[in-house]
Amino acid sequence: MDHPRYPRPLGLAPLAYGGDYNPEQWPEEVWAEDVRLMGEAGVTMVSVGIFSWALLEPERGVYEFGWLDRLLDLLHAHGIRADLATPTVVPPAWFYRDHPEALPVTREGHRYSFGSRGAICHSSPAYQQAAAAITEQLARRYGSHPAVALWHVHNEYGVPVSDCYCEESAAHFRRWLAERHGTLEELNSAWGTAFWGQRYTCWDDVQPPRLTPTAGNPAQQLDHARFTNDAILANFKRERDLLHRLAPGIPVTTNFMTALSQCQSLDYWAWGREVDLVANDHYLVAEDPRSQINLAMAADLTRSVAGGRPWLLLEHSTGAVNWQPRNLAKRPGELARNSLAHVARGSEGAMFFQWRASRYGAEKFHSAMLPHAGTASRIWREVVALGAELGKLAEIRDSLVRSDAALLWDWESWWAQRLEWRPSVDLDARERADAWYAATWDAHLTVDFAHPEAELGRYPLVVAPALYLTTEAAGRNLHQYVAGGGTLVVSCFSGIVDEHDTVHPGPHPGALRDVLGLTVEEFAPLPAGRGVTLEAVGGGPVLAAEGGSALPGGDGSVLPGGDGSVLHADAWTEFVVPDGAEVLYRYADGPAAGQPAVTRHALGAGHAYYVSARLDAAGLARIVELAAADAGLTLPRLPRDLEVVERAAADGRRYLFAVNHADSDAVLPLTAPGTELLTGAAVSGSVTVPAGGTRVVRY
Ligand code: GAL
């Protein structure tokens, strides 16, 4: 395993521990107490200045840096590093007084107003100039301040608003289109404007996909999604380049939201290449009883957009958030479990929103490291305990997560699939990505995410949960991967269209016909609430190690998979015609009764599975089990809710993280003796992970 370089926050030796710190909401007397308590909690870094533009520049060109000078000096005096933000997510009221046109406009033509945050038209030259000006001031003033460890550009680009449909954005969109397509003829061809008489003869007639009476042009909408990502990324790069030039040596980041439920408008594959250090924010969906899976998925996706390198969790919560319908408190121990699960999956620390709970404003009911209840609180005690635990894990820095398999993910394909007028509203790309990820999590596989055109040769198993848009290059890549000995699993409604949302020539799935050894003659979505049964052909595929089900849990439970002779699906089926692929399961009922449902194609040295239905969790578990066996992966026999991930250091040391999400203790067998870092105990044979607890074994 190679150990690519990545920049740490400057001068930060331990793991990062801390949170967003908004001292401007408090009188300065409180700051002294803050830094004292930060010391008690083991805080090593705080994020400051994220929303401070109006305080730093109270009128255009008038700067008040005194309070930030004093704050950074205070942090430095207490050995706390600063993740210093450019405050460009909230331009001040005076800016909009002069430039109301910089407020974004919705697709319906409504303009947002000032009074919240993130109301930015990213194509606005006035915004770009003002953002550059304040960034330059900060870079010049603090570029050599000894507290500054990291630049935090903006905040969560892409949320809460990403797209803008104003005239300035429309002009910018046309320039972007001219660059992408060259000529109007090319644009007409890419957008398929022969359909519904949409042909353009003049660039000025081309508009962003504003409100239309019925379905708009899908290729136009897809290009607009790409344009929006590029326009926002250009603004990040402008600030980053200024910081690199004026304050060299300090790494630059911005906080992503890779959880697919949290930011939908950015292509983080592109963003991951532009930041010095990948950082992410993650918030649990509190009512999800297995929210640890969504957390793990976001962490794996973050690590993957970081190219496998370490990354940093810049925000999560100590307890309840305030913006979900029902903001459930975290259970005792959950705060530490969440933090350590992120660290297990490659984060170099755990940061929170926020340090001290706000008394006013929209987020006063959001949890914090220091809650309204003060230090006489469970949350504070857990925060102090976690600080001590992270202090014991500093040596894991720079180690890399070891993965078993890859899941393919492409934001562009997701943007395309979720446009209107698809064969069924019930087949959702994100739902399938979540479901297949959960199946690998349940199988105790550690997965990376990969772009469908990425080099895949190092993965024995690759799963494509939702690849509606598949370029020819991706199709060739997957063919080469399988022919070279890989095991590929492709889920339904993949390989259908090219980058312009145009159906590939010939029968579906055009880009994947050859690798899968089949065609799809017709889609057969199901009525709402209707399910189908799939039955194994000829007694069913048998696993080498199989004597019935392959996956008894270490706790004696049987993982969802049953004996695999019958599977269940809903929402989606297809009429599949094999052309070289063998049939593993047929539809027992439903519109395609008697027809192939799940196939396996032997190609070169590898195998390609096709799953033509929306399988339930047990069905997915079965397919993962079969494909893993083909891929030569041995699935560990572990309790279902014991999350086990390994990080490996360049010197050969390994760190085995075991996070127990269950209410009873779990036993993790060890392949070698080692030291448990949180307790300092020597361990061999096995380690007991207490109910709700975490163990980290170095060996
Ligand atoms: C994040 C944001 C923070 C805070 C937090 C609350 O998305 O970056 O500023 O609003 O949500 O959960």
XYZ file of C-alpha atoms and ligand atoms in Angstrom:
711
model
C 0.000 0.000 0.000
C 1.490 3.349 -0.925
C 1.333 6.258 1.482
C 0.640 9.362 -0.520
C 1.463 12.646 1.156
C -1.270 14.883 2.407
C -0.918 18.064 4.372
C -1.800 18.053 8.038
C -3.167 21.147 9.666
C 0.041 23.086 10.194
C 1.740 22.361 13.495
C -0.970 20.033 14.747
C 0.719 16.973 16.212
C -2.232 15.220 17.909
C -5.542 14.363 16.278
C -7.800 17.340 15.644
C -10.397 17.732 18.380
C -12.651 20.742 18.794
C -15.415 22.512 16.986
C -16.826 25.633 15.385
C -16.127 28.417 17.823
C -18.215 31.584 17.573
C -16.805 33.846 20.312
C -18.313 36.874 18.580
C -21.635 35.770 20.111
C -20.224 36.221 23.619
C -18.661 38.972 25.712
C -14.879 38.679 25.841
C -14.935 37.689 29.536
C -16.400 34.386 28.421
C -13.438 33.678 26.124
C -11.112 33.072 29.064
C -13.488 30.448 30.413
C -13.770 28.956 26.921
C -10.047 28.356 26.536
C -9.787 27.001 30.076
C -12.560 24.495 29.378
C -11.063 23.671 25.984
C -7.938 22.664 27.874
C -10.010 20.476 30.197
C -11.631 18.768 27.212
C -8.385 18.203 25.331
C -9.377 20.487 22.470
C -6.553 20.888 19.949
C -8.134 22.982 17.174
C -11.193 25.206 16.680
C -12.804 26.633 13.545
C -13.203 30.386 13.779
C -14.603 33.249 11.750
C -16.929 31.238 9.544
C -19.821 33.704 9.768
C -17.857 36.822 10.728
C -17.716 38.911 7.563
C -20.118 41.571 8.887
C -17.986 41.945 12.011
C -14.639 41.975 10.227
C -15.761 44.407 7.518
C -18.647 46.420 8.976
C -18.757 48.687 5.900
C -17.131 48.189 2.531
C -13.366 48.570 2.912
C -13.584 49.315 6.669
C -11.955 46.532 8.664
C -12.122 45.674 12.356
C -9.658 42.931 13.074
C -8.969 43.740 16.720
C -11.246 41.094 18.172
C -9.879 38.396 15.875
C -6.299 39.419 16.703
C -7.062 39.037 20.411
C -8.851 35.753 19.868
C -6.067 34.149 17.814
C -3.479 35.338 20.335
C -5.535 33.837 23.150
C -5.850 30.509 21.348
C -2.143 30.495 20.611
C -1.303 31.241 24.241
C -3.300 28.155 25.218
C -1.807 25.885 22.575
C -4.997 25.643 20.540
C -4.672 25.705 16.764
C -7.060 27.656 14.555
C -8.889 26.520 11.465
C -9.432 30.066 10.219
C -12.340 30.620 7.858
C -12.829 33.006 5.033
C -16.302 34.289 5.950
C -17.580 34.319 2.398
C -20.682 32.215 3.036
C -22.531 35.230 4.458
C -21.863 38.581 2.803
C -22.899 41.488 5.057
C -26.127 43.453 4.710
C -24.212 46.448 3.244
C -23.032 44.262 0.383
C -26.584 43.435 -0.670
C -27.596 47.100 -0.243
C -25.259 47.793 -3.154
C -25.737 44.475 -4.933
C -29.203 43.028 -4.547
C -28.572 41.228 -7.844
C -26.102 38.960 -5.991
C -29.007 37.270 -4.193
C -29.830 34.016 -5.992
C -33.003 33.450 -7.980
C -34.990 30.212 -7.888
C -36.089 28.233 -10.903
C -39.540 29.735 -10.407
C -38.084 33.248 -10.632
C -38.196 34.246 -6.945
C -35.244 36.114 -5.491
C -34.062 35.132 -1.988
C -33.524 37.870 0.561
C -30.963 38.654 3.255
C -31.489 37.462 6.832
C -30.314 33.875 6.867
C -27.116 32.535 5.336
C -25.708 31.202 2.093
C -27.780 33.478 -0.190
C -25.219 33.726 -2.971
C -25.363 33.839 -6.734
C -22.051 32.212 -7.570
C -21.940 33.924 -10.961
C -22.106 37.398 -9.432
C -18.958 39.413 -10.251
C -19.725 41.721 -7.295
C -19.779 38.760 -4.910
C -16.596 37.352 -6.397
C -14.783 40.676 -5.977
C -15.988 41.261 -2.429
C -15.128 37.677 -1.422
C -11.660 38.028 -2.896
C -11.134 41.332 -1.062
C -11.937 40.003 2.418
C -9.966 36.818 1.710
C -6.955 38.878 0.723
C -7.196 40.937 3.913
C -7.324 37.809 6.057
C -4.474 36.133 4.196
C -2.228 39.183 4.568
C -3.058 39.723 8.218
C -3.030 36.145 9.516
C -0.908 34.227 6.999
C 1.942 34.088 9.467
C -0.005 34.071 12.725
C 1.324 31.183 14.819
C -2.167 29.926 15.717
C -3.332 29.399 12.149
C -3.140 25.757 11.122
C -5.639 25.527 8.311
C -7.706 27.761 6.023
C -11.384 26.945 6.001
C -12.780 28.501 2.836
C -16.470 29.465 2.925
C -18.771 26.911 4.557
C -20.437 23.905 2.988
C -20.504 25.126 -0.588
C -23.623 23.953 -2.378
C -26.008 24.205 0.573
C -28.540 25.540 1.266
C -28.696 26.985 -2.272
C -26.565 25.997 -5.215
C -28.334 26.768 -8.498
C -29.181 30.305 -9.555
C -31.443 31.252 -12.469
C -30.836 35.024 -12.648
C -29.796 36.852 -15.836
C -26.130 36.989 -14.787
C -26.149 33.235 -14.210
C -27.878 32.702 -17.557
C -25.113 34.623 -19.354
C -22.493 32.655 -17.444
C -24.266 29.399 -18.345
C -24.143 30.337 -22.054
C -20.401 31.020 -21.851
C -19.921 27.688 -20.100
C -21.975 25.900 -22.783
C -20.004 27.534 -25.578
C -16.832 26.268 -23.997
C -18.202 22.768 -23.487
C -19.926 22.292 -26.835
C -18.045 24.675 -29.117
C -20.825 25.425 -31.572
C -24.584 25.736 -31.435
C -24.783 22.765 -33.797
C -22.939 20.660 -31.245
C -25.198 21.895 -28.491
C -28.304 21.102 -30.549
C -26.987 17.628 -31.148
C -25.964 16.995 -27.514
C -29.284 18.260 -26.196
C -31.352 16.401 -28.782
C -33.219 19.586 -29.670
C -34.838 17.934 -32.684
C -37.263 16.654 -30.051
C -40.244 18.967 -29.317
C -38.892 21.632 -31.668
C -36.275 22.951 -29.258
C -33.630 23.741 -31.871
C -31.523 26.860 -31.210
C -30.211 29.208 -33.901
C -28.878 31.952 -31.613
C -26.872 31.621 -28.382
C -28.926 34.340 -26.692
C -31.999 32.142 -26.935
C -30.383 29.487 -24.743
C -31.585 29.778 -21.132
C -31.015 27.941 -17.894
C -33.699 25.309 -17.273
C -36.215 27.680 -15.735
C -39.817 26.756 -15.012
C -41.451 25.051 -18.004
C -45.046 23.860 -18.490
C -44.046 20.216 -18.500
C -40.851 18.136 -18.541
C -37.871 20.220 -19.590
C -34.995 19.091 -21.792
C -33.088 16.538 -19.682
C -29.696 17.218 -21.294
C -30.145 20.935 -20.645
C -30.900 20.207 -16.997
C -27.933 17.874 -16.698
C -25.604 20.469 -18.210
C -26.997 23.057 -15.812
C -26.181 20.796 -12.870
C -22.613 20.464 -14.205
C -22.385 24.195 -14.774
C -23.545 24.921 -11.218
C -20.888 22.623 -9.786
C -18.206 24.273 -11.930
C -19.329 27.828 -11.104
C -19.177 27.144 -7.373
C -15.870 25.302 -7.648
C -14.382 28.262 -9.540
C -15.217 30.488 -6.563
C -13.513 28.086 -4.190
C -10.438 27.975 -6.424
C -10.256 31.767 -6.584
C -10.077 32.011 -2.794
C -7.738 29.030 -2.528
C -5.296 30.489 -5.034
C -5.242 33.803 -3.176
C -4.521 32.018 0.090
C -1.796 29.886 -1.465
C -0.166 32.988 -2.927
C -0.450 35.297 0.075
C -0.160 32.793 2.916
C 1.955 29.931 1.581
C 2.438 26.845 3.695
C -0.975 26.776 5.325
C -3.170 24.039 3.854
C -6.524 25.053 2.414
C -9.729 23.118 2.896
C -13.470 23.561 2.744
C -16.025 21.411 4.496
C -17.803 18.964 2.194
C -21.101 17.223 2.927
C -20.572 13.910 1.221
C -23.616 12.196 2.761
C -25.874 11.903 -0.246
C -28.825 13.117 1.791
C -27.012 16.321 2.749
C -25.560 17.949 -0.376
C -26.737 16.876 -3.799
C -25.331 19.526 -6.085
C -21.550 19.089 -5.962
C -19.438 16.516 -7.767
C -17.023 15.776 -4.964
C -14.764 13.732 -7.261
C -13.839 17.080 -8.817
C -13.669 18.908 -5.472
C -11.438 16.284 -3.869
C -8.745 17.112 -6.415
C -8.787 20.821 -5.578
C -8.468 20.976 -1.786
C -5.186 20.428 0.053
C -6.911 18.425 2.751
C -10.346 16.857 2.313
C -12.716 17.767 5.155
C -16.276 16.663 5.737
C -19.326 17.446 7.845
C -21.712 14.672 8.779
C -24.999 14.727 10.625
C -26.918 11.613 11.592
C -30.458 11.112 10.440
C -31.601 10.859 14.024
C -34.634 8.657 13.455
C -32.718 6.077 11.445
C -32.257 3.178 13.891
C -29.044 2.138 12.121
C -27.659 5.596 11.442
C -24.155 4.236 11.899
C -24.395 2.839 8.367
C -25.080 6.232 6.821
C -22.193 7.616 8.868
C -19.846 4.895 7.622
C -20.950 5.453 4.035
C -20.271 9.196 4.225
C -16.875 8.546 5.800
C -15.951 6.014 3.102
C -17.088 8.362 0.367
C -15.066 11.183 1.912
C -11.954 9.040 2.111
C -12.487 7.980 -1.487
C -12.762 11.530 -2.826
C -9.543 12.155 -0.880
C -7.925 9.433 -3.005
C -7.649 7.109 -0.002
C -5.621 9.622 1.994
C -6.477 10.693 5.521
C -9.160 13.374 5.785
C -10.734 15.374 8.569
C -14.202 15.334 10.078
C -14.763 19.061 10.505
C -18.303 18.946 11.894
C -20.695 16.518 13.494
C -22.848 16.872 16.589
C -22.423 15.977 20.230
C -26.162 15.428 20.572
C -29.329 16.544 18.853
C -29.315 18.840 15.862
C -32.104 21.401 15.519
C -33.148 21.145 11.884
C -34.726 17.701 11.591
C -38.433 17.127 12.213
C -37.673 15.329 15.494
C -34.232 16.067 16.898
C -33.426 13.020 18.979
C -30.734 13.192 21.632
C -27.775 10.888 21.099
C -27.744 7.893 23.397
C -25.041 7.598 26.055
C -21.764 6.736 24.346
C -23.030 7.504 20.855
C -20.982 10.681 20.605
C -17.741 8.726 21.062
C -18.878 5.862 18.839
C -19.670 8.280 16.025
C -16.354 10.091 16.397
C -14.277 6.937 16.552
C -16.116 5.391 13.606
C -15.089 8.402 11.505
C -11.514 8.054 12.761
C -11.558 4.337 11.954
C -12.506 5.214 8.384
C -9.660 7.655 7.880
C -10.461 10.896 9.680
C -7.544 12.490 11.495
C -9.728 13.735 14.313
C -13.267 14.640 15.269
C -14.604 18.172 15.236
C -18.087 19.389 16.071
C -20.589 22.050 15.383
C -20.159 23.776 17.815
C -18.063 24.581 20.873
C -20.538 26.558 23.003
C -24.317 26.419 22.508
C -25.758 29.694 21.171
C -28.272 31.628 23.249
C -29.923 33.253 20.259
C -30.392 32.803 16.549
C -31.699 29.903 14.508
C -29.436 27.269 16.067
C -29.989 27.825 19.788
C -31.484 24.346 20.211
C -28.516 22.655 18.509
C -26.255 20.619 20.761
C -22.693 21.743 21.438
C -19.563 20.505 23.195
C -20.450 22.894 25.994
C -24.243 22.707 26.194
C -26.646 25.176 27.821
C -26.571 22.837 30.815
C -22.882 23.679 31.240
C -20.236 21.350 32.598
C -22.668 19.585 34.945
C -23.992 17.574 32.041
C -23.658 14.186 30.435
C -22.607 15.720 27.143
C -19.758 17.640 28.755
C -18.535 14.546 30.598
C -18.603 12.571 27.344
C -16.798 15.396 25.536
C -14.012 15.385 28.145
C -13.759 11.594 28.011
C -13.566 11.602 24.221
C -10.813 14.224 24.281
C -8.786 11.901 26.507
C -9.432 8.914 24.223
C -8.406 10.782 21.081
C -5.274 11.864 22.923
C -4.330 8.169 23.156
C -4.753 7.643 19.430
C -2.344 10.255 18.064
C -0.055 7.555 16.662
C -2.668 6.420 14.142
C -2.108 9.601 12.136
C -1.159 9.038 8.501
C -2.209 5.380 8.559
C -4.434 4.328 5.673
C -7.716 2.415 5.707
C -7.576 -1.066 4.189
C -10.511 -1.773 1.921
C -11.902 -4.981 0.463
C -14.095 -3.801 -2.382
C -15.375 -0.782 -4.269
C -18.799 0.693 -4.889
C -19.116 2.763 -8.036
C -20.602 6.215 -7.589
C -21.011 9.048 -10.060
C -22.767 12.280 -9.099
C -23.502 13.011 -12.780
C -25.348 9.732 -13.153
C -27.379 10.523 -10.054
C -28.247 13.997 -11.371
C -29.393 12.419 -14.631
C -31.435 9.609 -13.113
C -33.420 11.842 -10.805
C -34.766 14.040 -13.618
C -38.480 13.720 -14.295
C -40.226 11.116 -16.446
C -38.195 8.047 -15.667
C -39.891 4.636 -15.904
C -40.728 4.597 -12.178
C -40.516 7.141 -9.375
C -39.806 4.229 -7.040
C -36.358 3.443 -8.394
C -34.076 5.994 -6.817
C -30.321 6.037 -7.321
C -29.570 7.212 -3.805
C -31.834 4.599 -2.253
C -30.010 1.867 -4.202
C -26.599 3.241 -3.241
C -27.672 3.259 0.417
C -29.110 -0.245 0.171
C -26.079 -1.825 -1.520
C -23.738 -0.017 0.837
C -25.724 -1.379 3.789
C -25.384 -4.885 2.343
C -21.598 -4.557 2.264
C -21.586 -3.045 5.776
C -23.621 -5.979 7.058
C -21.169 -8.343 5.385
C -18.318 -6.596 7.265
C -16.629 -5.535 4.054
C -14.795 -2.216 4.071
C -15.489 -0.484 0.789
C -14.041 2.417 -1.095
C -16.123 4.359 -3.551
C -14.778 4.730 -7.067
C -15.712 6.670 -10.162
C -16.810 4.309 -12.963
C -13.921 5.435 -15.150
C -11.326 4.961 -12.383
C -8.687 2.240 -12.343
C -10.312 -0.685 -10.502
C -7.729 -3.438 -10.809
C -6.853 -3.494 -7.106
C -10.377 -4.427 -6.059
C -11.413 -8.093 -6.176
C -15.079 -6.991 -6.020
C -16.810 -3.967 -7.537
C -20.508 -3.158 -7.140
C -22.419 -0.668 -9.286
C -25.598 0.126 -7.344
C -26.980 2.761 -9.733
C -25.232 3.617 -12.954
C -28.045 4.871 -15.188
C -25.638 7.207 -16.996
C -22.645 5.153 -18.126
C -20.198 6.609 -20.602
C -18.647 4.419 -23.256
C -15.327 4.904 -21.484
C -16.855 3.589 -18.242
C -18.323 0.626 -20.130
C -14.893 -0.211 -21.562
C -13.315 0.224 -18.132
C -15.712 -2.253 -16.545
C -15.236 -4.723 -19.395
C -11.480 -4.563 -18.937
C -11.853 -4.939 -15.178
C -13.915 -8.122 -15.469
C -11.886 -9.615 -18.304
C -8.811 -9.073 -16.153
C -10.242 -11.191 -13.332
C -12.517 -8.853 -11.388
C -15.957 -9.638 -10.029
C -18.514 -6.993 -10.950
C -22.085 -6.686 -9.691
C -24.371 -4.365 -11.619
C -27.758 -3.351 -10.318
C -30.856 -2.669 -12.417
C -31.348 0.329 -14.756
C -27.614 0.825 -15.307
C -25.705 1.426 -18.532
C -28.713 3.094 -20.173
C -27.657 6.567 -21.368
C -24.501 8.454 -22.302
C -23.234 11.757 -20.886
C -25.971 13.682 -22.735
C -28.771 11.531 -21.323
C -29.121 9.964 -24.776
C -29.906 6.248 -24.877
C -26.946 4.194 -26.073
C -27.608 2.652 -29.515
C -29.181 -0.817 -29.616
C -30.933 -2.669 -26.829
C -30.364 -1.721 -23.183
C -28.036 -1.649 -21.343
C -25.960 -0.243 -24.195
C -22.780 0.538 -22.325
C -22.823 -2.721 -20.354
C -24.346 -5.323 -22.732
C -21.031 -6.959 -23.521
C -19.678 -7.130 -20.027
C -22.983 -8.471 -18.640
C -23.635 -10.860 -21.552
C -27.303 -9.935 -21.923
C -29.822 -7.448 -23.195
C -32.797 -5.886 -21.443
C -35.762 -6.028 -23.770
C -38.158 -3.980 -21.639
C -38.393 -2.390 -18.213
C -41.207 -3.763 -16.066
C -41.714 -1.516 -13.041
C -44.234 -2.740 -10.473
C -47.333 -1.017 -9.128
C -46.846 0.745 -5.797
C -46.576 -1.694 -2.910
C -46.384 -4.792 -5.139
C -43.576 -7.309 -4.610
C -42.187 -10.209 -6.613
C -40.411 -13.424 -5.736
C -37.242 -14.667 -7.404
C -36.354 -18.340 -7.246
C -32.956 -19.939 -7.611
C -32.446 -21.913 -10.812
C -31.633 -25.624 -10.446
C -31.319 -25.630 -6.684
C -29.458 -22.370 -6.651
C -25.901 -21.160 -6.844
C -23.722 -22.848 -4.253
C -20.885 -21.269 -2.379
C -17.650 -23.179 -1.932
C -17.891 -22.956 1.869
C -21.615 -23.372 1.928
C -23.656 -25.775 3.888
C -26.808 -23.735 3.618
C -26.359 -20.096 4.540
C -22.827 -18.801 4.544
C -23.192 -16.127 7.125
C -24.047 -17.162 10.654
C -23.211 -14.221 12.884
C -20.661 -14.736 15.632
C -23.513 -14.099 18.059
C -25.395 -17.093 16.674
C -27.784 -14.986 14.618
C -28.190 -15.612 10.921
C -27.589 -12.628 8.724
C -30.326 -11.664 6.284
C -29.819 -13.991 3.361
C -31.799 -17.001 4.461
C -30.890 -20.116 2.535
C -30.838 -18.081 -0.676
C -33.311 -20.261 -2.596
C -35.880 -17.476 -2.768
C -35.314 -13.720 -2.961
C -37.755 -10.815 -2.804
C -37.943 -7.549 -4.684
C -40.330 -4.679 -5.237
C -40.751 -1.574 -7.415
C -38.684 -2.697 -10.395
C -38.212 -5.723 -12.632
C -37.035 -6.180 -16.230
C -37.320 -8.537 -19.176
C -33.761 -9.838 -19.461
C -32.499 -11.846 -22.444
C -29.204 -13.638 -21.719
C -26.562 -13.570 -24.414
C -23.785 -15.568 -22.818
C -24.745 -15.018 -19.165
C -26.007 -17.931 -17.034
C -29.248 -17.497 -15.119
C -28.961 -17.740 -11.322
C -32.485 -16.625 -10.382
C -35.752 -16.373 -12.316
C -38.858 -14.371 -11.545
C -41.400 -16.696 -9.952
C -44.201 -14.172 -10.450
C -44.849 -10.624 -11.573
C -44.784 -9.300 -15.141
C -41.586 -11.171 -16.031
C -42.625 -14.490 -14.427
C -40.430 -17.324 -15.647
C -37.827 -14.948 -17.086
C -34.244 -14.408 -15.898
C -33.843 -12.066 -12.943
C -30.246 -12.437 -11.732
C -27.457 -13.542 -14.054
C -23.724 -14.174 -14.012
C -21.501 -13.794 -17.025
C -18.100 -15.470 -17.160
C -15.868 -13.121 -19.114
C -12.136 -13.618 -19.480
C -10.796 -14.254 -15.999
C -13.728 -12.651 -14.152
C -17.471 -12.599 -13.607
C -20.158 -9.978 -14.051
C -23.436 -10.292 -12.137
C -26.602 -8.515 -13.170
C -29.472 -7.938 -10.750
C -32.509 -6.765 -12.697
C -34.846 -6.128 -9.752
C -34.936 -3.874 -6.713
C -33.999 -6.563 -4.198
C -34.706 -6.223 -0.503
C -31.932 -6.323 2.115
C -31.920 -10.117 2.356
C -31.665 -10.426 -1.410
C -28.778 -7.984 -1.582
C -27.029 -9.872 1.215
C -27.307 -13.049 -0.828
C -25.866 -11.458 -3.967
C -22.988 -9.919 -2.005
C -22.310 -13.320 -0.484
C -22.198 -15.018 -3.912
C -20.114 -12.328 -5.562
C -17.690 -12.160 -2.635
C -17.113 -15.902 -2.985
C -16.342 -15.472 -6.700
C -14.002 -12.640 -5.805
C -12.129 -14.829 -3.330
C -13.160 -12.700 -0.361
C -13.814 -14.469 2.914
C -16.601 -12.744 4.786
C -15.764 -12.536 8.475
C -18.118 -14.194 10.928
C -18.823 -11.358 13.305
C -21.770 -10.046 15.293
C -24.005 -8.013 13.034
C -23.538 -4.651 14.724
C -19.823 -4.884 15.365
C -18.134 -2.467 12.961
C -14.549 -3.498 12.282
C -12.157 -1.432 10.184
C -8.387 -1.551 9.895
C -5.897 1.256 9.309
C -2.339 0.380 8.314
C 0.725 2.543 8.908
C 3.710 2.876 6.603
C 5.919 1.098 9.167
C 3.698 -1.990 9.006
C 1.788 -1.376 12.216
C -1.906 -2.035 12.027
C -4.760 -0.530 13.973
C -7.924 -2.560 14.264
C -10.926 -0.439 15.216
C -13.962 -2.267 16.582
C -17.061 -0.183 17.289
C -19.841 -2.100 19.001
C -23.252 -0.653 18.149
C -25.129 -3.385 19.998
C -26.503 -3.435 23.552
C -24.413 -6.456 24.509
C -20.667 -7.069 24.647
C -19.040 -8.527 21.539
C -15.975 -10.672 21.125
C -13.592 -9.880 18.294
C -11.114 -12.635 17.419
C -7.569 -11.366 16.822
C -5.101 -12.812 14.363
C -2.102 -11.544 16.347
C -1.401 -10.282 19.857
C -1.350 -6.533 20.319
C -2.101 -3.587 22.568
C -5.509 -2.058 23.069
C -4.805 1.660 22.871
C -7.772 3.040 24.828
C -7.163 0.851 27.900
C -3.439 0.194 27.400
C -4.065 -3.534 27.929
C -2.075 -6.269 26.215
C -4.499 -8.433 24.236
C -4.215 -11.749 22.453
C -6.616 -14.299 21.038
C -9.577 -11.966 21.193
C -10.720 -8.678 22.605
C -14.064 -7.977 24.215
C -15.716 -4.838 22.927
C -18.164 -3.606 25.563
C -21.765 -2.896 24.608
C -21.815 0.512 22.946
C -18.040 0.832 23.268
C -14.988 0.929 21.019
C -11.628 -0.814 21.107
C -8.548 -0.004 19.038
C -5.952 -2.746 18.851
C -2.468 -2.017 17.563
C -0.578 -5.050 16.312
C -23.835 22.560 9.278
C -23.252 23.960 9.195
C -23.079 24.561 10.581
C -24.312 24.368 11.398
C -24.648 22.901 11.443
C -25.843 22.567 12.282
O -24.353 22.124 8.075
O -22.022 23.961 8.541
O -22.773 25.920 10.445
O -25.357 25.071 10.829
O -24.905 22.463 10.139
O -26.107 21.176 12.258
